[in-house]
GROMACS .gro file of C-alpha atoms in nm:
model
  232
    1VAL     CA    1   3.405 -16.721  12.051
    2LEU     CA    2   3.462 -16.963  11.765
    3SER     CA    3   3.376 -16.691  11.516
    4VAL     CA    4   3.630 -16.453  11.670
    5VAL     CA    5   3.899 -16.721  11.675
    6GLY     CA    6   3.821 -16.811  11.314
    7PHE     CA    7   3.836 -16.446  11.207
    8ILE     CA    8   4.175 -16.399  11.377
    9MET     CA    9   4.312 -16.715  11.212
   10MET     CA   10   4.186 -16.596  10.876
   11MET     CA   11   4.359 -16.259  10.913
   12VAL     CA   12   4.684 -16.428  11.020
   13GLY     CA   13   4.661 -16.644  10.710
   14GLN     CA   14   4.604 -16.338  10.492
   15CYS     CA   15   4.923 -16.180  10.625
   16THR     CA   16   5.150 -16.483  10.632
   17ALA     CA   17   5.041 -16.736  10.369
   18LYS     CA   18   5.192 -16.716  10.021
   19ARG     CA   19   4.869 -16.850   9.873
   20PRO     CA   20   4.580 -16.782  10.114
   21VAL     CA   21   4.259 -16.976  10.057
   22VAL     CA   22   4.075 -16.646  10.003
   23ARG     CA   23   4.290 -16.359   9.876
   24LEU     CA   24   4.110 -16.071  10.049
   25SER     CA   25   4.393 -15.834   9.963
   26LEU     CA   26   4.239 -15.805   9.616
   27LEU     CA   27   3.963 -15.596   9.773
   28LEU     CA   28   4.222 -15.322   9.837
   29ASP     CA   29   4.266 -15.279   9.463
   30ARG     CA   30   4.073 -14.973   9.354
   31GLN     CA   31   3.913 -15.129   9.050
   32PHE     CA   32   3.838 -15.470   9.196
   33GLY     CA   33   3.713 -15.316   9.521
   34SER     CA   34   3.469 -15.109   9.318
   35VAL     CA   35   3.354 -15.420   9.134
   36ALA     CA   36   3.297 -15.598   9.467
   37VAL     CA   37   3.082 -15.312   9.598
   38MET     CA   38   2.873 -15.308   9.281
   39ALA     CA   39   2.843 -15.688   9.291
   40THR     CA   40   2.710 -15.665   9.647
   41VAL     CA   41   2.440 -15.418   9.545
   42LEU     CA   42   2.363 -15.629   9.238
   43GLY     CA   43   2.306 -15.929   9.464
   44MET     CA   44   2.078 -15.725   9.687
   45VAL     CA   45   1.862 -15.628   9.390
   46LEU     CA   46   1.855 -15.975   9.232
   47TYR     CA   47   1.775 -16.174   9.544
   48GLY     CA   48   1.576 -15.901   9.716
   49THR     CA   49   1.330 -15.853   9.433
   50ALA     CA   50   1.303 -16.228   9.372
   51TYR     CA   51   1.195 -16.259   9.736
   52MET     CA   52   0.976 -15.952   9.771
   53ILE     CA   53   0.765 -15.994   9.458
   54PRO     CA   54   0.626 -16.339   9.551
   55GLN     CA   55   0.574 -16.219   9.909
   56PHE     CA   56   0.382 -15.915   9.785
   57LEU     CA   57   0.167 -16.116   9.546
   58ALA     CA   58   0.087 -16.372   9.816
   59ALA     CA   59   0.002 -16.112  10.081
   60ILE     CA   60  -0.174 -15.852   9.866
   61ALA     CA   61  -0.305 -16.029   9.554
   62ASP     CA   62  -0.361 -16.373   9.712
   63TYR     CA   63  -0.142 -16.549   9.455
   64ASP     CA   64  -0.027 -16.906   9.511
   65ALA     CA   65   0.334 -17.016   9.465
   66LEU     CA   66   0.288 -17.115   9.101
   67GLN     CA   67   0.126 -16.785   9.004
   68ALA     CA   68   0.392 -16.583   9.182
   69GLY     CA   69   0.667 -16.795   9.027
   70GLU     CA   70   0.534 -16.724   8.679
   71ILE     CA   71   0.570 -16.351   8.743
   72VAL     CA   72   0.925 -16.390   8.872
   73MET     CA   73   1.008 -16.603   8.567
   74ILE     CA   74   0.928 -16.313   8.332
   75SER     CA   75   1.270 -16.161   8.398
   76GLY     CA   76   1.425 -16.471   8.244
   77LEU     CA   77   1.289 -16.389   7.897
   78PRO     CA   78   1.516 -16.092   7.820
   79MET     CA   79   1.797 -16.270   8.001
   80MET     CA   80   1.782 -16.566   7.762
   81VAL     CA   81   1.785 -16.338   7.460
   82LEU     CA   82   2.071 -16.119   7.580
   83MET     CA   83   2.283 -16.406   7.705
   84VAL     CA   84   2.295 -16.545   7.351
   85MET     CA   85   2.411 -16.202   7.235
   86THR     CA   86   2.678 -16.164   7.505
   87PRO     CA   87   2.984 -16.206   7.276
   88LEU     CA   88   2.842 -15.945   7.038
   89LEU     CA   89   2.760 -15.706   7.323
   90MET     CA   90   3.115 -15.735   7.456
   91ARG     CA   91   3.253 -15.632   7.120
   92LEU     CA   92   3.013 -15.345   7.068
   93PHE     CA   93   2.998 -15.179   7.410
   94ASP     CA   94   3.261 -15.035   7.638
   95LEU     CA   95   3.261 -15.218   7.971
   96ARG     CA   96   3.185 -14.904   8.168
   97VAL     CA   97   2.894 -14.807   7.945
   98ALA     CA   98   2.743 -15.154   7.971
   99VAL     CA   99   2.778 -15.172   8.351
  100ILE     CA  100   2.629 -14.830   8.417
  101ALA     CA  101   2.349 -14.903   8.169
  102GLY     CA  102   2.273 -15.230   8.347
  103LEU     CA  103   2.276 -15.071   8.692
  104ALA     CA  104   2.062 -14.780   8.573
  105ILE     CA  105   1.805 -15.019   8.424
  106LEU     CA  106   1.798 -15.220   8.748
  107ALA     CA  107   1.750 -14.902   8.949
  108LEU     CA  108   1.469 -14.790   8.719
  109SER     CA  109   1.302 -15.131   8.748
  110CYS     CA  110   1.293 -15.085   9.125
  111PHE     CA  111   1.157 -14.732   9.099
  112VAL     CA  112   0.880 -14.858   8.868
  113ASP     CA  113   0.767 -15.086   9.151
  114THR     CA  114   0.740 -14.801   9.402
  115ALA     CA  115   0.396 -14.707   9.266
  116LEU     CA  116   0.223 -15.025   9.383
  117THR     CA  117  -0.124 -15.011   9.532
  118ALA     CA  118  -0.342 -15.253   9.725
  119ASP     CA  119  -0.501 -15.345   9.391
  120ALA     CA  120  -0.171 -15.442   9.226
  121VAL     CA  121  -0.149 -15.788   9.066
  122GLY     CA  122   0.108 -15.984   8.873
  123ALA     CA  123   0.054 -15.786   8.553
  124ASP     CA  124   0.180 -15.475   8.731
  125PHE     CA  125   0.524 -15.636   8.759
  126VAL     CA  126   0.565 -15.732   8.393
  127GLU     CA  127   0.736 -15.409   8.287
  128SER     CA  128   0.975 -15.400   8.581
  129GLN     CA  129   1.059 -15.769   8.547
  130LEU     CA  130   1.147 -15.733   8.179
  131MET     CA  131   1.369 -15.438   8.265
  132ARG     CA  132   1.521 -15.631   8.554
  133GLY     CA  133   1.616 -15.921   8.330
  134ALA     CA  134   1.786 -15.695   8.075
  135GLY     CA  135   1.967 -15.493   8.344
  136THR     CA  136   2.085 -15.808   8.518
  137VAL     CA  137   2.260 -15.944   8.209
  138LEU     CA  138   2.436 -15.617   8.131
  139ALA     CA  139   2.548 -15.556   8.488
  140PHE     CA  140   2.637 -15.913   8.582
  141VAL     CA  141   2.819 -16.023   8.266
  142PHE     CA  142   3.030 -15.711   8.234
  143LEU     CA  143   3.102 -15.682   8.607
  144ASN     CA  144   3.216 -16.044   8.599
  145GLN     CA  145   3.455 -15.957   8.317
  146ALA     CA  146   3.571 -15.646   8.505
  147ALA     CA  147   3.643 -15.853   8.815
  148ILE     CA  148   3.867 -16.094   8.624
  149SER     CA  149   4.042 -15.835   8.406
  150SER     CA  150   4.117 -15.602   8.698
  151VAL     CA  151   4.365 -15.843   8.860
  152PRO     CA  152   4.676 -16.032   8.740
  153VAL     CA  153   4.601 -16.350   8.548
  154GLN     CA  154   4.717 -16.574   8.831
  155TYR     CA  155   4.456 -16.421   9.062
  156ALA     CA  156   4.162 -16.458   8.820
  157GLY     CA  157   4.020 -16.753   9.016
  158ASP     CA  158   4.037 -16.561   9.343
  159ALA     CA  159   3.871 -16.260   9.180
  160SER     CA  160   3.588 -16.472   9.040
  161GLY     CA  161   3.530 -16.632   9.381
  162LEU     CA  162   3.527 -16.298   9.564
  163PHE     CA  163   3.293 -16.152   9.301
  164ASN     CA  164   3.041 -16.431   9.353
  165ALA     CA  165   3.084 -16.411   9.730
  166ALA     CA  166   3.012 -16.037   9.724
  167ARG     CA  167   2.699 -16.096   9.516
  168ASN     CA  168   2.577 -16.367   9.755
  169ILE     CA  169   2.652 -16.155  10.062
  170GLY     CA  170   2.447 -15.874   9.913
  171GLY     CA  171   2.164 -16.117   9.849
  172SER     CA  172   2.178 -16.246  10.206
  173GLN     CA  173   2.167 -15.893  10.344
  174SER     CA  174   1.870 -15.807  10.127
  175LEU     CA  175   1.679 -16.125  10.214
  176GLY     CA  176   1.752 -16.091  10.584
  177GLY     CA  177   1.647 -15.727  10.592
  178ALA     CA  178   1.328 -15.789  10.397
  179ASP     CA  179   1.229 -16.091  10.611
  180THR     CA  180   1.293 -15.903  10.940
  181ALA     CA  181   1.094 -15.601  10.814
  182LEU     CA  182   0.798 -15.814  10.702
  183ARG     CA  183   0.786 -16.012  11.027
  184ALA     CA  184   0.789 -15.694  11.232
  185LEU     CA  185   0.507 -15.551  11.025
  186SER     CA  186   0.294 -15.863  11.037
  187GLY     CA  187  -0.012 -15.817  11.250
  188THR     CA  188   0.077 -15.460  11.349
  189ILE     CA  189  -0.006 -15.246  11.049
  190MET     CA  190  -0.290 -15.221  10.804
  191ARG     CA  191  -0.299 -15.337  10.441
  192GLU     CA  192  -0.219 -14.996  10.293
  193ALA     CA  193   0.084 -14.952  10.517
  194LEU     CA  194   0.213 -15.291  10.401
  195VAL     CA  195   0.185 -15.180  10.039
  196MET     CA  196   0.378 -14.861  10.121
  197THR     CA  197   0.649 -15.070  10.285
  198TYR     CA  198   0.701 -15.272   9.969
  199ASN     CA  199   0.717 -14.950   9.768
  200ASP     CA  200   0.981 -14.810  10.004
  201MET     CA  201   1.188 -15.129   9.980
  202PHE     CA  202   1.191 -15.113   9.601
  203TRP     CA  203   1.283 -14.744   9.625
  204LEU     CA  204   1.576 -14.820   9.854
  205LEU     CA  205   1.706 -15.087   9.617
  206GLY     CA  206   1.683 -14.842   9.328
  207VAL     CA  207   1.867 -14.568   9.517
  208GLY     CA  208   2.132 -14.813   9.634
  209THR     CA  209   2.195 -14.919   9.276
  210LEU     CA  210   2.230 -14.559   9.158
  211LEU     CA  211   2.474 -14.481   9.439
  212VAL     CA  212   2.726 -14.736   9.311
  213CYS     CA  213   2.703 -14.620   8.949
  214PRO     CA  214   2.989 -14.365   8.987
  215LEU     CA  215   3.222 -14.657   9.068
  216VAL     CA  216   3.203 -14.749   8.699
  217LEU     CA  217   3.441 -14.458   8.634
  218LEU     CA  218   3.712 -14.654   8.815
  219LEU     CA  219   3.691 -14.947   8.573
  220LYS     CA  220   3.916 -14.997   8.274
  221PRO     CA  221   3.784 -15.096   7.929
  222LEU     CA  222   3.837 -15.457   7.826
  223PRO     CA  223   4.100 -15.540   7.564
  224LYS     CA  224   3.940 -15.559   7.220
  225ALA     CA  225   4.036 -15.921   7.164
  226ILE     CA  226   3.917 -16.052   7.502
  227SER     CA  227   3.674 -16.341   7.499
  228ALA     CA  228   3.390 -16.393   7.744
  229ALA     CA  229   3.505 -16.566   8.062
  230PRO     CA  230   3.291 -16.852   8.194
  231MET     CA  231   3.029 -16.748   8.445
  232HIS     CA  232   2.966 -16.937   8.766
   0.00000   0.00000   0.00000
């Protein structure tokens, strides 16, 4: 009941307030709405893989938390390198090219992990994790810029907040879905079926990422003189 009342009050505020706390009307903008959808899928991939890989390594390869964490950390290596190069990348690449490249790399990284077997160990995730780190920087940095540049300057703060909210919502959906699926499978299926389930989950994340790639066509290129906006 409280949720319904809160939702109604929020919608009333959206329609009547001159400066609503959350400006949801921005989602009706074609370009920003596309960015929000892509940000949601990006969050699903980022948080979903960061959850599933340690779970897989613990259940299948008998890794402890430290060992699994070291594998997850691999994606940070290309991220550190590319983040330093972000200003240069923004000058060299069209926003749309960078976003679709990032999403395509993320999708490919998920597809690489669909060939797992019961003998898979941490080393089998090195390639996909390196790809995931590179794809994350390209997709996240340029989508963040697209979110801010797609709205009037006075709404940049609202756009940044909605972008991060969309990413976190996607992550929550991915984590919730993965956790429910794993709990339902626990104790009811054999080891090989569990491996196949992880493969299917990576495949779904890859397909989901590819499905939002056409939305890049709705984005506008950044002005040549634009500088990188701070990331949150």
